[in-house]
Coordinates of C-alpha atoms and ligand atoms in Angstrom, one line a residue:
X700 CA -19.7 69.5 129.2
X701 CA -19.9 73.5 129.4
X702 CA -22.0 73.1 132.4
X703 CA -18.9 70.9 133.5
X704 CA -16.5 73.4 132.2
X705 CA -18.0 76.2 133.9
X706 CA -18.5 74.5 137.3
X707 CA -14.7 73.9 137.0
X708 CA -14.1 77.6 136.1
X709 CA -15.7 78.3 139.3
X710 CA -14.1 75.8 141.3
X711 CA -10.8 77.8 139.6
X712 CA -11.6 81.0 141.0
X713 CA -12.3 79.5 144.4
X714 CA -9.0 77.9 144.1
X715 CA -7.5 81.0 143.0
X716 CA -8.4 82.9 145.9
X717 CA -7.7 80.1 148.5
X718 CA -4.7 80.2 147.0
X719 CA -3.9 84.4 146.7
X720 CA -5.0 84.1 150.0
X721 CA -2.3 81.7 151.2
X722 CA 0.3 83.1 149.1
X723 CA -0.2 86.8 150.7
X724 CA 0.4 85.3 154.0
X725 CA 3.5 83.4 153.6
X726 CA 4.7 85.8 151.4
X727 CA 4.4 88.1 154.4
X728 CA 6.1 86.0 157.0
X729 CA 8.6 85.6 154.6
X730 CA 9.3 89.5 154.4
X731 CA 8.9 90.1 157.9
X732 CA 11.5 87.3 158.4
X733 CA 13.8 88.6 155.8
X734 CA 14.0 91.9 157.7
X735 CA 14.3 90.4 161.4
X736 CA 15.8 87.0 160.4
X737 CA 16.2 86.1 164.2
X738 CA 13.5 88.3 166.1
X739 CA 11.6 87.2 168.4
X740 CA 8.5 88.2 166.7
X741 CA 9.7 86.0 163.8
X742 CA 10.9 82.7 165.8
X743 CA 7.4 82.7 168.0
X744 CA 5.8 83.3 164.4
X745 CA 7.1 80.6 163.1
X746 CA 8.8 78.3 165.4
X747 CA 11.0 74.7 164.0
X748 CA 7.3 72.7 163.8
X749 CA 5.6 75.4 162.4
X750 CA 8.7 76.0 159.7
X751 CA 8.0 72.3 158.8
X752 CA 3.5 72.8 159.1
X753 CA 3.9 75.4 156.1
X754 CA 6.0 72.9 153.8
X755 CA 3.9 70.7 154.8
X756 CA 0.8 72.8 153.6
X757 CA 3.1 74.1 150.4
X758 CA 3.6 70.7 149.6
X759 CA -0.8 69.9 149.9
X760 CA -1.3 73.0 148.0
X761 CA 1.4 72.4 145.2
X762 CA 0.1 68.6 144.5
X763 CA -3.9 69.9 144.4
X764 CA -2.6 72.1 141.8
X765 CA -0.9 69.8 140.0
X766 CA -4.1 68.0 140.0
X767 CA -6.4 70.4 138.6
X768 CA -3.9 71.1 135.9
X769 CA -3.9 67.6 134.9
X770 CA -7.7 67.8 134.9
X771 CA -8.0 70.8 132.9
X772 CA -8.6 70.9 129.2
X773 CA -5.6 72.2 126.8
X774 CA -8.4 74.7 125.6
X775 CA -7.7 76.3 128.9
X776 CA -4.1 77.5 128.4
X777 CA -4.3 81.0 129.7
X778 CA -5.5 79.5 133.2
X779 CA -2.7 76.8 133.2
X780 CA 0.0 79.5 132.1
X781 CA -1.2 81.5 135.3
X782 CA -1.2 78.5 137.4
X783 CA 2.0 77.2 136.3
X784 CA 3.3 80.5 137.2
X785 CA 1.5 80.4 140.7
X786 CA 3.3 76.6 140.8
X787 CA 6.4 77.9 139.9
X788 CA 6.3 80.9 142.9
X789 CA 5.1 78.1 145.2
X790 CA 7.7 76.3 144.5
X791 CA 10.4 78.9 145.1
X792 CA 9.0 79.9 148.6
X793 CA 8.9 76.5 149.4
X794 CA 12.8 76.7 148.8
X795 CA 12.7 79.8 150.6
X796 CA 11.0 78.5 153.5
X797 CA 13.7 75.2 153.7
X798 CA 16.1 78.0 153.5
X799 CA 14.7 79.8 156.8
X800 CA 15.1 76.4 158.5
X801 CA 18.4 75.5 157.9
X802 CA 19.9 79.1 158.2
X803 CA 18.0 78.7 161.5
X804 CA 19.5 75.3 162.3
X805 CA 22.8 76.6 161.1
X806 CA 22.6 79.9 163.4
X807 CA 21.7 77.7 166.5
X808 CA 24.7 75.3 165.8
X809 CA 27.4 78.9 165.8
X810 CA 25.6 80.2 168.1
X811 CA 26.5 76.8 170.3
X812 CA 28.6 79.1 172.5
X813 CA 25.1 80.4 172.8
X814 CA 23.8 77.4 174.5
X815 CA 27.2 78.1 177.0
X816 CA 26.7 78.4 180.7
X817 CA 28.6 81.1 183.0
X818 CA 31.0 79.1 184.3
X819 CA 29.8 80.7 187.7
X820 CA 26.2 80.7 187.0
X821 CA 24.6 78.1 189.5
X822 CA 21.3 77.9 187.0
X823 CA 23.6 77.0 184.0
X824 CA 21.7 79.6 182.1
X825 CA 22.3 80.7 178.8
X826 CA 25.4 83.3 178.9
X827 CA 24.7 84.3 175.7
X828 CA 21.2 85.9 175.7
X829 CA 22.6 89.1 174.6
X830 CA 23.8 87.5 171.7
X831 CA 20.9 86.1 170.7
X832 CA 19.1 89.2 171.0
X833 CA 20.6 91.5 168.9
X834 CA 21.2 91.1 164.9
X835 CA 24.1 92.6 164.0
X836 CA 27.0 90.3 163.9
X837 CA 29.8 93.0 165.4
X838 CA 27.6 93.0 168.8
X839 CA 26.8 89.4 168.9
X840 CA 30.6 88.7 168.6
X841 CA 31.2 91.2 171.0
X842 CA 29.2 90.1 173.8
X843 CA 29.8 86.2 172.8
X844 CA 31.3 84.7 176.1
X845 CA 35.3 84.0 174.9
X846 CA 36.6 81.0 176.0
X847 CA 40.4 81.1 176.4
X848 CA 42.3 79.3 174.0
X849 CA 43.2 75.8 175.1
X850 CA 40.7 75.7 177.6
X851 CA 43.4 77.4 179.9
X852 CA 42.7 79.5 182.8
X853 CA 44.3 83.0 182.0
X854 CA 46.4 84.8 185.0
X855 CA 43.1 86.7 186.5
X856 CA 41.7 83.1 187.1
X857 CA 38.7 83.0 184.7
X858 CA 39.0 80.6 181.7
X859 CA 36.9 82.6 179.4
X860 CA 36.4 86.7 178.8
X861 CA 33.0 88.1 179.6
X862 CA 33.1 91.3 177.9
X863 CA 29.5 93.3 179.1
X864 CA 27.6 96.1 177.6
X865 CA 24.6 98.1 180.0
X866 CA 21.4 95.9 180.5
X867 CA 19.9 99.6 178.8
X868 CA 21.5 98.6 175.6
X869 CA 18.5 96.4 175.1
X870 CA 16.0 98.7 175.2
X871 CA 18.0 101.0 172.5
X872 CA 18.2 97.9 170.0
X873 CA 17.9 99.5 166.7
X874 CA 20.2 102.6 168.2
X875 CA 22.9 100.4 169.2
X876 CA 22.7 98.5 165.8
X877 CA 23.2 101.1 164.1
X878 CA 25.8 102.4 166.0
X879 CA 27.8 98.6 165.7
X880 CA 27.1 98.1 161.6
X881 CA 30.2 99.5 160.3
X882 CA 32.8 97.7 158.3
X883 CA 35.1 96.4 160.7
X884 CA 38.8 98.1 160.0
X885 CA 37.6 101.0 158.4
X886 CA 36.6 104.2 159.6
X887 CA 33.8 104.9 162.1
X888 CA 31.1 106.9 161.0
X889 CA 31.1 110.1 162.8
X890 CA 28.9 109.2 165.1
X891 CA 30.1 110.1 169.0
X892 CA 26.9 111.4 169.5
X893 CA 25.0 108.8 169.1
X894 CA 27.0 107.1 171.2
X895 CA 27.0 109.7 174.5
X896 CA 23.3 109.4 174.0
X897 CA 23.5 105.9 174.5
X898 CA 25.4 106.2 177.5
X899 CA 23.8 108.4 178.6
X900 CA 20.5 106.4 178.5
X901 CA 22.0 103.5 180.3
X902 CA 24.0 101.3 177.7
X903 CA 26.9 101.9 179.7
X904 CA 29.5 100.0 178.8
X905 CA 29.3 100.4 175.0
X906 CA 30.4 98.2 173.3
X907 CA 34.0 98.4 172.1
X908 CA 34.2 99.0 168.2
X909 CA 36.6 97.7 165.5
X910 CA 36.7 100.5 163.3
X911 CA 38.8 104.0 163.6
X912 CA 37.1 106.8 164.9
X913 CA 37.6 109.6 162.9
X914 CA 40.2 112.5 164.2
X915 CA 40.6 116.3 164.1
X916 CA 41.4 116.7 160.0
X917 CA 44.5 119.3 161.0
X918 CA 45.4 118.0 164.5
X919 CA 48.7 119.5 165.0
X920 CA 50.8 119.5 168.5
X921 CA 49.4 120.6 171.4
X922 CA 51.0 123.5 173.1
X923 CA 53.3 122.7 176.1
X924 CA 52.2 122.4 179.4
X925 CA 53.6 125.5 181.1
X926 CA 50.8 127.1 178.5
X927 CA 48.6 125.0 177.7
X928 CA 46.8 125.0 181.4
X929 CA 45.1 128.5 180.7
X930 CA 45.2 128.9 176.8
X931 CA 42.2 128.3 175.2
X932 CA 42.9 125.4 172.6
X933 CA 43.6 125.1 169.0
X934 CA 40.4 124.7 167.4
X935 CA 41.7 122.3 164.6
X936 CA 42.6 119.9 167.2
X937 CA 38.8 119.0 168.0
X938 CA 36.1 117.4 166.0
X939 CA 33.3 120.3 165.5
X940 CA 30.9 118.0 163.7
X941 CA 27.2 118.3 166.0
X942 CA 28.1 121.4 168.4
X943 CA 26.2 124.9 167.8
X944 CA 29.9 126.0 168.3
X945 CA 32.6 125.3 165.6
X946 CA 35.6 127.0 167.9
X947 CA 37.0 128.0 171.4
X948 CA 36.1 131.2 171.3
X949 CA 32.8 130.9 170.1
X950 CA 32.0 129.0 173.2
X951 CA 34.0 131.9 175.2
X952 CA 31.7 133.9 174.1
X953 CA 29.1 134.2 176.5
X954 CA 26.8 135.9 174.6
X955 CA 26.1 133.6 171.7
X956 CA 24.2 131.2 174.4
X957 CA 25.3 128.1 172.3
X958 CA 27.7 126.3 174.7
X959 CA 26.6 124.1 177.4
X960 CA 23.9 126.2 179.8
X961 CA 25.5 124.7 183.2
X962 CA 28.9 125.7 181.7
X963 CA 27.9 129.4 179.5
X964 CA 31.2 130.3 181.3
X965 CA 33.2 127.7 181.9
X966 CA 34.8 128.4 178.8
X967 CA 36.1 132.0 179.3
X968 CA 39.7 131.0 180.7
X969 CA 40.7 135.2 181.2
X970 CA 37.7 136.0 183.1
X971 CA 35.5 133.5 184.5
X972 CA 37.8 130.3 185.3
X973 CA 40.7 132.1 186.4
X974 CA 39.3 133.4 190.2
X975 CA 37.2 130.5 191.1
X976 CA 38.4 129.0 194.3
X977 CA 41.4 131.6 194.5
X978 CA 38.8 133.8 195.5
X979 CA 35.2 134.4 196.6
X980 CA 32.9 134.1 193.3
X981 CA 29.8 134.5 195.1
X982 CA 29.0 136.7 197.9
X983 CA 25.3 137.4 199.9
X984 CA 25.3 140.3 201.7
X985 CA 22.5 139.6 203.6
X986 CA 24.0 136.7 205.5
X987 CA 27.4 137.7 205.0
X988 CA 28.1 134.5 203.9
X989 CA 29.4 132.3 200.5
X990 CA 29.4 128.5 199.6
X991 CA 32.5 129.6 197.5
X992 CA 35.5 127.8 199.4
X993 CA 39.5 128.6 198.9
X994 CA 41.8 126.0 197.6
X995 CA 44.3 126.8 200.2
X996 CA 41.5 127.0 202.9
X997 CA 40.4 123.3 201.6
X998 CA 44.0 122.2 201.5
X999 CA 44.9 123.9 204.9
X1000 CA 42.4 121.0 206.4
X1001 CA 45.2 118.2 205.9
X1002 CA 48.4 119.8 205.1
X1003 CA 50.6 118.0 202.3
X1004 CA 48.0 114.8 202.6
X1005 CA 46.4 115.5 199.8
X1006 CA 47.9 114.4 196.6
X1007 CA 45.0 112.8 194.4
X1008 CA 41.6 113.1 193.7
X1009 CA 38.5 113.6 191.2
X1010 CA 36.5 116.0 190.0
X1011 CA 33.0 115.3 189.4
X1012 CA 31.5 118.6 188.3
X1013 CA 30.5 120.0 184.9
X1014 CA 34.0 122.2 183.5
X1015 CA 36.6 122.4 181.4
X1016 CA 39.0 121.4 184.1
X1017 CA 40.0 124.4 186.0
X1018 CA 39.4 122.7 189.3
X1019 CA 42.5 119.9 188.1
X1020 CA 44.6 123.0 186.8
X1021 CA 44.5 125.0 189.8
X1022 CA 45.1 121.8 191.9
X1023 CA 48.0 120.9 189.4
X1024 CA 49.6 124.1 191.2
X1025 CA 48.8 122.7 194.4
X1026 CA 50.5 119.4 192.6
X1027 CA 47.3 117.8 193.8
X1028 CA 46.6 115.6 190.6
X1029 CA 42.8 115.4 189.6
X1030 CA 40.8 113.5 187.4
X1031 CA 38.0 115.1 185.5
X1032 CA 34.9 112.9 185.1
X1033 CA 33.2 114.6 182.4
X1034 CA 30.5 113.9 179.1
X1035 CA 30.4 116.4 176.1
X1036 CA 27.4 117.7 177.0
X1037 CA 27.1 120.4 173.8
X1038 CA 30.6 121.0 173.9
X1039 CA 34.1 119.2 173.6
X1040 CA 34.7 119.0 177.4
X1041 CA 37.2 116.2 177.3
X1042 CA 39.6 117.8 174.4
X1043 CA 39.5 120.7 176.0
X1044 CA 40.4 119.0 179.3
X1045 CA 42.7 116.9 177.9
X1046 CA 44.5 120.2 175.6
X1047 CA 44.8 121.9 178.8
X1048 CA 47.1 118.9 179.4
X1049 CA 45.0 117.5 182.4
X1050 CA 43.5 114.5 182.4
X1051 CA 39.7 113.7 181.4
X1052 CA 37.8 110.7 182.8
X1053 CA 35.0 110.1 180.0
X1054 CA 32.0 109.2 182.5
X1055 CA 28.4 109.1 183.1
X1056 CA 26.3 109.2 186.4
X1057 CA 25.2 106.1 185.6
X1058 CA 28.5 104.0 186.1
X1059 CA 30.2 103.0 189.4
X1060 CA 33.7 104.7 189.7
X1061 CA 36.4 102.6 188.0
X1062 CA 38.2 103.2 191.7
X1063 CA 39.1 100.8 193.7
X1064 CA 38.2 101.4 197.6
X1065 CA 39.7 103.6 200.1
X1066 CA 42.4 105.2 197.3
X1067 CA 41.5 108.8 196.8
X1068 CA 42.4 112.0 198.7
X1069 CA 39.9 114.1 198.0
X1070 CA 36.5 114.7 195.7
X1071 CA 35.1 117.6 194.6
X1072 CA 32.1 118.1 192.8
X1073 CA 30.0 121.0 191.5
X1074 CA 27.3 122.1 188.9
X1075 CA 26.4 118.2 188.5
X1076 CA 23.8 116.8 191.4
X1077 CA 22.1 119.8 191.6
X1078 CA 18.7 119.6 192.6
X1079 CA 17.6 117.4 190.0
X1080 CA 18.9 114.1 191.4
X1081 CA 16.6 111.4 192.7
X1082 CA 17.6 110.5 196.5
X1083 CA 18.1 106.9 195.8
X1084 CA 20.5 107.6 193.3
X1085 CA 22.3 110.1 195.4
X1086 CA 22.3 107.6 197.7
X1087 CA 24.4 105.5 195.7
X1088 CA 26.4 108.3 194.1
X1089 CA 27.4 108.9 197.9
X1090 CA 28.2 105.4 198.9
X1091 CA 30.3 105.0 196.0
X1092 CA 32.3 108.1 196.4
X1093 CA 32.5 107.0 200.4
X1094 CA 34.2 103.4 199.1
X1095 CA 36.8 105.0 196.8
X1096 CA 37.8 107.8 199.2
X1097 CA 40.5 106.8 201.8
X1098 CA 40.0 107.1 205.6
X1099 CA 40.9 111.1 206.3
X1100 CA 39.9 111.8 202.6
X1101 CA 38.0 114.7 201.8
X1102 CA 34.5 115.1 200.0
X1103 CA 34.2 119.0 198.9
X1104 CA 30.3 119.4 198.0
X1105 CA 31.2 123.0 196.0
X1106 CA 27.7 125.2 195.6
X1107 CA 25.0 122.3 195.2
X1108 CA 21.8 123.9 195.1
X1109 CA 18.1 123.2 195.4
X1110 CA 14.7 124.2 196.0
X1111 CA 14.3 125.2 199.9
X1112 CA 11.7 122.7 200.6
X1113 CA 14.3 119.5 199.2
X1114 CA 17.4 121.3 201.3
X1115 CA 16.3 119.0 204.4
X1116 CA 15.7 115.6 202.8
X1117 CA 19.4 116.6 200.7
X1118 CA 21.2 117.8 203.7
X1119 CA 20.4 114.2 205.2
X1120 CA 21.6 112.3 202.6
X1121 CA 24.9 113.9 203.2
X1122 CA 24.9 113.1 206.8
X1123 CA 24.0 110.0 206.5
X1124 CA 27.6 109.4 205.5
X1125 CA 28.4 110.8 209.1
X1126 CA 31.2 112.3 208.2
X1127 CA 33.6 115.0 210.1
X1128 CA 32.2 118.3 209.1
X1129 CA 34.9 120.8 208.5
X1130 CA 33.1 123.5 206.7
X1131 CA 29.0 123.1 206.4
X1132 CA 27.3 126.6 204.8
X1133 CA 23.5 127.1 203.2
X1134 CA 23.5 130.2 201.2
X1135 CA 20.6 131.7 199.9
X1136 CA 20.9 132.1 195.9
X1137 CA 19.7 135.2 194.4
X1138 CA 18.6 134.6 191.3
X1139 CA 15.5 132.7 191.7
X1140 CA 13.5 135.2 194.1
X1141 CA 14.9 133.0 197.1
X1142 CA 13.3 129.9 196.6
X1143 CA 17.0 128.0 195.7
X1144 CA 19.9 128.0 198.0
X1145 CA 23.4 126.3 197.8
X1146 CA 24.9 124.4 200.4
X1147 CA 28.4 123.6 200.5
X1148 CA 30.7 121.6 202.6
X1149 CA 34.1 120.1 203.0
X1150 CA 33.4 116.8 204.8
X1151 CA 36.2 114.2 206.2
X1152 CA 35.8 110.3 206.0
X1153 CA 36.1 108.5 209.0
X1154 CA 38.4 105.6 209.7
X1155 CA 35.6 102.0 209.4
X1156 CA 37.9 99.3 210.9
X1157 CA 36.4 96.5 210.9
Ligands
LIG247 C1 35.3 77.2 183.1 O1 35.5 76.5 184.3 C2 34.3 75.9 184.8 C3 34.6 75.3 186.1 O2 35.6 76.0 186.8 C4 33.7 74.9 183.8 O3 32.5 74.5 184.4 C5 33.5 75.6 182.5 O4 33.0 74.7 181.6 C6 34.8 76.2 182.0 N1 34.4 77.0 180.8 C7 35.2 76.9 179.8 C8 34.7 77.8 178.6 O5 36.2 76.3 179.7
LIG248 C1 57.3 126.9 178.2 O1 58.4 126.1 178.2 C2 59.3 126.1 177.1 C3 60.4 125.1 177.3 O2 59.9 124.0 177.9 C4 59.8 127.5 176.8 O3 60.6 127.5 175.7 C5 58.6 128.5 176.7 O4 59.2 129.8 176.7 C6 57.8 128.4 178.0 N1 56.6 129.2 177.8 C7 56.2 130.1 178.7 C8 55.0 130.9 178.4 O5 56.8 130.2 179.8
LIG249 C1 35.5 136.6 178.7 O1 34.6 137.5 179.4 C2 35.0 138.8 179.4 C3 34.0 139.6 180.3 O2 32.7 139.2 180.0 C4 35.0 139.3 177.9 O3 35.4 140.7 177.9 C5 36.0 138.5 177.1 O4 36.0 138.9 175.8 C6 35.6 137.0 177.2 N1 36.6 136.2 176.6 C7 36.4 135.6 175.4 C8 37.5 134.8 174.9 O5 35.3 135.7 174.8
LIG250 C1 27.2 134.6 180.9 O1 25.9 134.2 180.7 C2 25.2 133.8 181.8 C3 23.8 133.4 181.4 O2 23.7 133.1 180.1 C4 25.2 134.9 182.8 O3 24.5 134.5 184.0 C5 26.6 135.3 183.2 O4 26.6 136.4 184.0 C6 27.4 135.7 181.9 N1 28.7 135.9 182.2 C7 29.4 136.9 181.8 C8 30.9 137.0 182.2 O5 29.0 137.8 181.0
LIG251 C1 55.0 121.6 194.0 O1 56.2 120.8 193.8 C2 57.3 121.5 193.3 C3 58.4 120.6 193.0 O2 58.4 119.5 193.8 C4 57.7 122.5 194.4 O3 58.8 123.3 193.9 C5 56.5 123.5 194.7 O4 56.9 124.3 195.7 C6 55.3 122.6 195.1 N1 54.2 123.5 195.2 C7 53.4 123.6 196.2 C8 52.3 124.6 196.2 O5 53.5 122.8 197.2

């Protein structure tokens, strides 16, 4: 009988640590699957079959115990208090676990739009594999293909709404969750940051959002336009929350080095931004030559045909206000890189275009006059990109339309390989300059040109 006894201790430990054993592992699915409910880690862990394998081996393990507590003594009450216990936790994962699979099967029934084709996908692939990918329910109803009500076709011909975020978004997953978990109809956290560097790195498109992005706490009027154009702005009317710089003037100030390097003087309206291209900003003696071009010069080119246009250059918008006086209207493409560059665009009551290289211009073809661009491609760009930057400025710039390449610089040795890039476009060269640039011993120059698009008739 103790020999008996004792054998069945022993076959109680064994039990017991078969049994820890088990219950450490599911227990640790089940947290990893609490925390990434639909992950892929979590659905190849545990797929529909294998939901219904460890039931299966819950149910095995709950009636062996069951068993042994029938076949042990009442004179063993502190084992069959713990066992009970371990019964009783068994039993509650096992709820847990049926809980998994039918939230699962619940998910894959809403998410049935998930199982929805493109209408103009020839494979009849999942639309939806965004949706699926990402956890947070503002982004999965976000990039959920939207069927128009009644089936209907809607007047741009589509019968559904396929609203896109950048294929980068998915590699920023827990970024962009973060940046979508807000309460929708509330106030956005202040968070534009986070979302530039997003952009930035590719998830271009964002998102859209449904909750208020915070404004200026004192925003009061802006100043009219006959002043506005070369006043620095009200600093209350801006959101200083992560710049080095909490005001105008502080960024003014070229000394404090806390403003955007490309721009350290972008923002000094008196001095700096007031002579550019009224007069010659850069001079080199040696070759008696500058890649700083005149407005008026530019404009001489195509007399009174030149009414529209962008700006593709790092700057608070003095290129759009001088062209303003011109009444040459210009959009700014612009990101606030360390500093607010589109309120203080937009203050100087011109117009900002919030934009990153990485997007195609929302332009359609052949409809500007002209485009200008400095302090932005320089020297770091790959050529295939440039490439692309080029043929997309080419499409939305109208036969006789001008491309103003202000100052781009680079190393001597890439000048060649960029200097083809820009005749690839073969355009009409009306100004064409390399200037050596002082500051870096000679090794940089600039290059600047004012190029004309030819007529392609096809
Ligand atoms: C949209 O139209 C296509 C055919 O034009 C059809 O195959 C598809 O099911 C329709 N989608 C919706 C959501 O109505
Ligand atoms: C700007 O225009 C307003 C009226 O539109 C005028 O009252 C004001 O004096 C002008 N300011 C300057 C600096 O010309
Ligand atoms: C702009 O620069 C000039 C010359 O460097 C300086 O005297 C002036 O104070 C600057 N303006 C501001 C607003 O800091
Ligand atoms: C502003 O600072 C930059 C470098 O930080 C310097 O090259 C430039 O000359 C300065 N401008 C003025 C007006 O002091
Ligand atoms: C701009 O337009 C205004 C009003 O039409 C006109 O008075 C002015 O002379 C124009 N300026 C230039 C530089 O063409």
């Amino acid at each position: 009988m103790k020999l008996n006894m004792r054998f069945r201790l022993k076959k109680g430990v064994y039990a017991f640590t078969f049994l820890f054993a088990i219950l450490a592992l599911i227990l640790s699915i089940l947290t990893l699957s609490r925390f990434y409910p639909h992950s892929s880690l979590f659905t190849t862990t545990i797929s529909e079959d294998q939901t219904q394998d460890a039931t299966k081996i819950i149910d095995n393990i709950l009636d062996k115990i069951i068993t042994e507590l029938k076949n042990m003594g009442k004179d063993e009450e502190k084992h069959t208090a713990f066992l009970t216990e371990i019964l009783f936790q068994l039993g509650s994962l096992r709820i847990s676990v049926l809980n998994i699979k039918s939230q699962k099967e619940s998910l894959s029934v809403s998410g049935s739009g998930s199982r929805s084709a493109h209408p103009l996908s020839r494979s009849g692939e999942s639309y939806n594999e965004a949706m699926e990918f990402f956890l947070i329910e503002e982004i999965r109803k976000y990039v959920k293909l939207k069927p128009n009500r009644l089936g209907k076709q809607n007047f741009m011909g589509a019968n559904g709404t396929f609203t896109s975020i950048g294929h980068a978004c998915f590699s920023m997953k827990e970024e962009l969750e973060e940046y979508m978990d807000y309460d929708v109809g509330d106030f956005c956290k202040d968070d534009w940051k986070v979302a530039q560097k997003l952009m930035v790195h590719g998830c271009d498109p964002l998102p859209r959002r449904r909750c208020f992005a915070r404004s200026p706490k004192l925003y009061t009027k802006p100043s009219p336009i006959n002043e506005s154009i070369w006043k620095l702005p009200e600093d209350h009317n801006v959101r200083w929350s992560h710049y080095r710089c909490k005001s105008f003037a502080c960024l003014a100030r070229n000394a404090t080095g806390k403003g955007f390097f490309k721009c350290s003087d972008c923002f000094n309206l008196t001095h700096h931004e007031k002579p550019r291209w009224m007069q010659v900003v850069y001079f080199d003696p040696s070759t008696n030559s500058t890649p700083d071009f005149l407005i008026e010069d530019v404009l001489k080119i195509k007399p009174g045909e030149i009414r529209i246009g962008l700006d593709f250059s790092a700057g608070t918008g003095t290129f759009a206000a001088r062209l303003r006086e011109f009444n040459v209207s210009i959009v700014t493409a612009t990101i606030n890189l360390g500093a607010p560059f589109s309120e203080m665009i937009a203050l100087r009551g011109l117009l900002p275009l919030y934009l990153t290289i990485n997007q195609r211009l929302p332009f359609f073809d052949n409809t500007l006059d002209i485009i200008h661009s400095t302090r932005f491609l320089d020297g770091w760009i790959d050529f295939i990109l440039l490439d692309f930057v080029l043929y997309d400025w080419d499409r939305v710039l109208r036969p006789g339309g001008l491309l103003w390449i202000d100052s781009f610089f680079c190393a001597k040795d890439d000048l060649e390989d960029y200097l083809e890039a820009f005749r690839m476009l073969r355009y009409k060269k009306h100004k064409w300059v390399v200037v050596p640039k002082l500051d870096k011993d000679g090794s940089e120059v600039f290059f600047s040109a004012v190029l004309e698009k030819p007529p392609r008739p096809f």
